[in-house]
Short mmCIF file of C-alpha atoms in Angstrom, two decimals:
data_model
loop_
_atom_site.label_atom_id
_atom_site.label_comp_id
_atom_site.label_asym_id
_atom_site.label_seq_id
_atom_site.Cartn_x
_atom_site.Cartn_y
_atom_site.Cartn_z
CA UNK A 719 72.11 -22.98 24.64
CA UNK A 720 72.78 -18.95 25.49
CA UNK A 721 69.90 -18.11 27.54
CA UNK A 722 71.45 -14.58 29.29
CA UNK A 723 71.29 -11.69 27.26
CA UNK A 724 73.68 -8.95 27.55
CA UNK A 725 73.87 -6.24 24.60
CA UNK A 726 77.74 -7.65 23.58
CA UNK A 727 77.85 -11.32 22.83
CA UNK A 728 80.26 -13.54 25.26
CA UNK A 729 83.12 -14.21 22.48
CA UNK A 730 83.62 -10.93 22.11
CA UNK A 731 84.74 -9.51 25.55
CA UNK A 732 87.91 -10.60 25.85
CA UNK A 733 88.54 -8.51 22.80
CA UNK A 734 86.72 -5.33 24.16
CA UNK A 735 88.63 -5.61 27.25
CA UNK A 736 91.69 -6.43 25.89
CA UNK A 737 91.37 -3.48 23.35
CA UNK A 738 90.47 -1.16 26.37
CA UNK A 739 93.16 -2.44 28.58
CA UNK A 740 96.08 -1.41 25.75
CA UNK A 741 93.75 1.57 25.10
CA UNK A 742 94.68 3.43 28.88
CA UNK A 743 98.41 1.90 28.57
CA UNK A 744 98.87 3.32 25.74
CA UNK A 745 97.67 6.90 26.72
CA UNK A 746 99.14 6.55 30.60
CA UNK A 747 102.28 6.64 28.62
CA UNK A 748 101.41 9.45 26.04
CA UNK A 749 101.13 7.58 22.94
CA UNK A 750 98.45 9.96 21.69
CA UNK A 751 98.26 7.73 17.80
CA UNK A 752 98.17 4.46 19.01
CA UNK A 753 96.43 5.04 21.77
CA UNK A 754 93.60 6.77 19.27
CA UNK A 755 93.98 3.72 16.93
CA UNK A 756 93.19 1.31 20.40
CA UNK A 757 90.31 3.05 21.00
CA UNK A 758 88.83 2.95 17.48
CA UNK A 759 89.10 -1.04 17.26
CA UNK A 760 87.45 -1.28 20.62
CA UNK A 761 84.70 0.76 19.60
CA UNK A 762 84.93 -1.16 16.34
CA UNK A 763 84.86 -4.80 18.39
CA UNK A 764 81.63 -3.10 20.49
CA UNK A 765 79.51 -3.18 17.06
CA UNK A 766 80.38 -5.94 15.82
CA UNK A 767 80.02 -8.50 18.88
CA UNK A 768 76.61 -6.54 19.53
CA UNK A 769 73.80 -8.65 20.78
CA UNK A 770 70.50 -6.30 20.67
CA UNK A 771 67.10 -7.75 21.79
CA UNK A 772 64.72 -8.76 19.35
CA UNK A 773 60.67 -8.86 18.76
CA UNK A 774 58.94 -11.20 16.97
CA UNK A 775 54.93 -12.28 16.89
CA UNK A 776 54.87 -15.64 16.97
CA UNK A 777 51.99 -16.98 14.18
CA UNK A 778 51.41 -21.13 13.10
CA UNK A 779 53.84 -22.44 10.50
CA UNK A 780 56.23 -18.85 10.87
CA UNK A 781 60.27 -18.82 10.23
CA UNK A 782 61.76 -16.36 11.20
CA UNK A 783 65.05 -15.66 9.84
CA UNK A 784 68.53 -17.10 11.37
CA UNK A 785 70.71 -14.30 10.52
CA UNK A 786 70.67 -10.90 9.88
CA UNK A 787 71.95 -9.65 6.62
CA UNK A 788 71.14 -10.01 2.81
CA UNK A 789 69.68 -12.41 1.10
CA UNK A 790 71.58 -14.01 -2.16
CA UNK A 791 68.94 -16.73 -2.87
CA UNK A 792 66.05 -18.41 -2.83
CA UNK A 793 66.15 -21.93 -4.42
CA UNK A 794 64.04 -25.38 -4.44
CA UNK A 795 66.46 -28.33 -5.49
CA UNK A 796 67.40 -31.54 -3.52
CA UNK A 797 70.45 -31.20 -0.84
CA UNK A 798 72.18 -34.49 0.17
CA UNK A 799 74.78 -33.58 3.07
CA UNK A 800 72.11 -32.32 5.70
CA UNK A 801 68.94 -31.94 4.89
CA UNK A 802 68.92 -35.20 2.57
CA UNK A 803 65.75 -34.63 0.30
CA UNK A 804 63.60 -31.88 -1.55
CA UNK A 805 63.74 -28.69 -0.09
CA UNK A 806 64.03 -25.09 -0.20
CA UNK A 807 67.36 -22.84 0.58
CA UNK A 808 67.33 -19.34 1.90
CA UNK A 809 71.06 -18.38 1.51
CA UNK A 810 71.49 -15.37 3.88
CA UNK A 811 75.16 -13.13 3.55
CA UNK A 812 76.17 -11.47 6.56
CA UNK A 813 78.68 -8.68 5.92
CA UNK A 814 81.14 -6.89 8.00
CA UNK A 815 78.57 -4.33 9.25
CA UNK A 816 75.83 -6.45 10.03
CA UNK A 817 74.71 -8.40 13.53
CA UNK A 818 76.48 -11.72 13.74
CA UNK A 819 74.45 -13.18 16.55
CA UNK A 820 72.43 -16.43 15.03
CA UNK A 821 69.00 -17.15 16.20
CA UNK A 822 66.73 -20.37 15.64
CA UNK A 823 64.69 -19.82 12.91
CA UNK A 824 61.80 -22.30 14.46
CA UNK A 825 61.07 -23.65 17.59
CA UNK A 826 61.52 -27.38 18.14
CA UNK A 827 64.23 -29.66 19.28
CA UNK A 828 67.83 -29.74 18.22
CA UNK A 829 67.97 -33.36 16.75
CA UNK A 830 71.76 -33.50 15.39
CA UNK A 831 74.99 -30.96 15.33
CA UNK A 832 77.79 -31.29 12.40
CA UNK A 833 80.99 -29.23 11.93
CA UNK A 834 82.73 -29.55 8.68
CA UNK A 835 86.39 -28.09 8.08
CA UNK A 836 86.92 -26.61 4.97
CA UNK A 837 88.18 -23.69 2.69
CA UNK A 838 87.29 -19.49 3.87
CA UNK A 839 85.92 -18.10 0.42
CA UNK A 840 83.96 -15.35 0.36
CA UNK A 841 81.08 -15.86 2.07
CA UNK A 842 78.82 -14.31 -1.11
CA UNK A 843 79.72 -16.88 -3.53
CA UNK A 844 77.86 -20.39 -4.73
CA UNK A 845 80.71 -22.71 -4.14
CA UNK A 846 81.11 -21.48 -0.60
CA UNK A 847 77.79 -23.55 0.42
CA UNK A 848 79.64 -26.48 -0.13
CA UNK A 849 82.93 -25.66 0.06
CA UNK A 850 83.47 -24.02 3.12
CA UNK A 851 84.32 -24.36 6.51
CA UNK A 852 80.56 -24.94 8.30
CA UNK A 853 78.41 -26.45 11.05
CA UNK A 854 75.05 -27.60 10.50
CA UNK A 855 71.95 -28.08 13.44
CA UNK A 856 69.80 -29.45 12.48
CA UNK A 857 65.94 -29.29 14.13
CA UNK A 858 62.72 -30.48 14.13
CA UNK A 859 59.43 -28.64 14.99
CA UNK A 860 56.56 -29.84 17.25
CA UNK A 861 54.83 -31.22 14.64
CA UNK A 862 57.20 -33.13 12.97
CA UNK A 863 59.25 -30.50 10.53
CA UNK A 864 62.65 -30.65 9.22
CA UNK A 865 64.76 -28.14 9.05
CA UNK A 866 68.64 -27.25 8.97
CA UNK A 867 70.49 -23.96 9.90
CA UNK A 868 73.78 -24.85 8.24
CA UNK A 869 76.66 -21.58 9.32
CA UNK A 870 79.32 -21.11 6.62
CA UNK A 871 82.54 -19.49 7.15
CA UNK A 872 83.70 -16.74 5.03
CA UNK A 873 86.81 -15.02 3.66
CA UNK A 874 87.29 -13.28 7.24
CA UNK A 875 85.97 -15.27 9.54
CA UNK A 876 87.51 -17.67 10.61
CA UNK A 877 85.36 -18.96 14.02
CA UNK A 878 82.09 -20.45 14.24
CA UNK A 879 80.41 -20.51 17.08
CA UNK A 880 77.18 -22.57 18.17
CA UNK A 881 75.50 -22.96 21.47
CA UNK A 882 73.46 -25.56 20.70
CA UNK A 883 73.77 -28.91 21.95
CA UNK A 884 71.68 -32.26 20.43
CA UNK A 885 68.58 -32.20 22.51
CA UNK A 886 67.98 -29.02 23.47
CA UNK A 887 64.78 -27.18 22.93
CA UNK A 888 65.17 -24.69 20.66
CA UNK A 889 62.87 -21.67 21.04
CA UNK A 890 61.82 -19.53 18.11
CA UNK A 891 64.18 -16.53 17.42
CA UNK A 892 66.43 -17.60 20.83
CA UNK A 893 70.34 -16.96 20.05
CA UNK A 894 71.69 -20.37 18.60
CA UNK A 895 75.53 -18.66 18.11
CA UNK A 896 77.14 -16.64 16.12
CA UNK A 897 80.08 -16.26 13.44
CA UNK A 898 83.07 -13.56 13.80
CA UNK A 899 83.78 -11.34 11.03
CA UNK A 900 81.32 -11.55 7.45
CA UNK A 901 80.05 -15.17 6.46
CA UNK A 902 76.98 -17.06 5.25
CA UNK A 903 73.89 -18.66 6.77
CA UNK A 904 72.23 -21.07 4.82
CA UNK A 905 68.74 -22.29 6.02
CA UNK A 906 66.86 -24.95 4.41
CA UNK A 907 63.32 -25.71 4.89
CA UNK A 908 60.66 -28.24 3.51
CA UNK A 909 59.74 -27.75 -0.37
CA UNK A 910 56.23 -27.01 0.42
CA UNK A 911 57.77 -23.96 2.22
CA UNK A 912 55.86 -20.70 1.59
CA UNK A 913 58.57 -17.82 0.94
CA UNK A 914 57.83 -14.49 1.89
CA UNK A 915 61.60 -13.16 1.01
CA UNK A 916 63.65 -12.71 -2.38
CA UNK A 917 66.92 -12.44 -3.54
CA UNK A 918 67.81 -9.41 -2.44
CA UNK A 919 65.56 -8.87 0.56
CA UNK A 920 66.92 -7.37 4.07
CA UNK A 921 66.43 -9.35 6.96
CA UNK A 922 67.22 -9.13 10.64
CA UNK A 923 67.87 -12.67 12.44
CA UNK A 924 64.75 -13.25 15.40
CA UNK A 925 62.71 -11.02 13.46
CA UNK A 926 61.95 -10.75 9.72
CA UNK A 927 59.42 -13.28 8.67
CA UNK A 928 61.04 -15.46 5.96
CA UNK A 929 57.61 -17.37 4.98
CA UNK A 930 55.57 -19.81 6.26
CA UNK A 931 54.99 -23.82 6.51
CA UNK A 932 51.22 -25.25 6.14
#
């Protein structure tokens, strides 16, 4: 797992310091507009790969949410890929703007990884929970809890990245990986899950309480 913490996350130096690289080429040789253009998508690539600190209280039965962003839904049904049973999904939509660092939502142990190709639909719609391009961790609390952080690709993004590995201890709220460019974190969580968000809610990965488990 990531365990330094720097305020840009790893995957996205190379493109800071490749955009400030062609930034002082391009104004070494006068190219006032491009170099101006250069400049702006560095800046740009500073937001987006931006990895700020978080704080969290840590209470019994807490999860904290994965990703930060919007939330689309709230719903108790039956999943049969990942979590395989009753449960309850929090679907969270990151967009362009937002922080695309992923944190654990729990802390436990990281009992399974899965990566599934698939299609890059917009991150905000239904079918992309099942339809998309994902990879699923899957963990399990101290006392015995299931629960899967399944990232989705979106219409942009086209790279998910996870620094998890199957048996690591996952600490509450620690960075778990990230996605580049708008996409979808779906979380699911036992059914006699507690929620404390709603469709519609703001929420800030590490940090917002989602709800709670007995």
């Amino acid at each position: 797992m990531k365990t330094d913490r720097v305020p840009v996350a790893r995957e996205g130096v190379p493109f800071v310091l490749s955009g400030v690289f062609v930034s002082v080429i391009f104004a070494l040789l006068g190219w006032s507009v491009p170099s101006v253009i250069a400049v702006l998508l560095t800046l740009f690539c500073l937001y987006f790969f931006r990895d700020p600190e978080r704080t969290f209280s840590t209470e019994h039965g807490a999860v904290v949410s994965p990703a930060d962003g919007s939330v689309l839904s709230v719903r108790r049904g039956v999943e049969h890929q990942y979590y395989q049973g009753d449960c309850v999904r929090i679907s969270i939509f990151m967009s362009l703007w937002d922080v695309h660092v992923n944190r654990f939502p729990v802390t436990g142990t990281v009992r399974s990884l899965h990566y599934r190709p698939g299609a890059f639909l917009a991150a905000n719609l239904e079918k992309a929970s099942t339809g998309n391009e994902q990879n699923a961790v899957v963990l399990e609390t101290d006392d015995g809890r299931k629960l899967v952080v399944v990232q989705v690709a979106g219409l942009i993004a086209r790279r998910i990245v996870c620094w998890a590995s199957v048996g690591d201890r996952a600490l509450q709220a620690s960075r778990m990986g990230m996605i580049r460019f708008g996409s979808r974190v779906d979380l699911y969580v036992p059914r006699d899950f507690e929620p404390a968000v709603s469709s519609g809610s703001r929420v800030r990965a590490g940090e917002t309480l989602l709800g709670r488990l007995p």
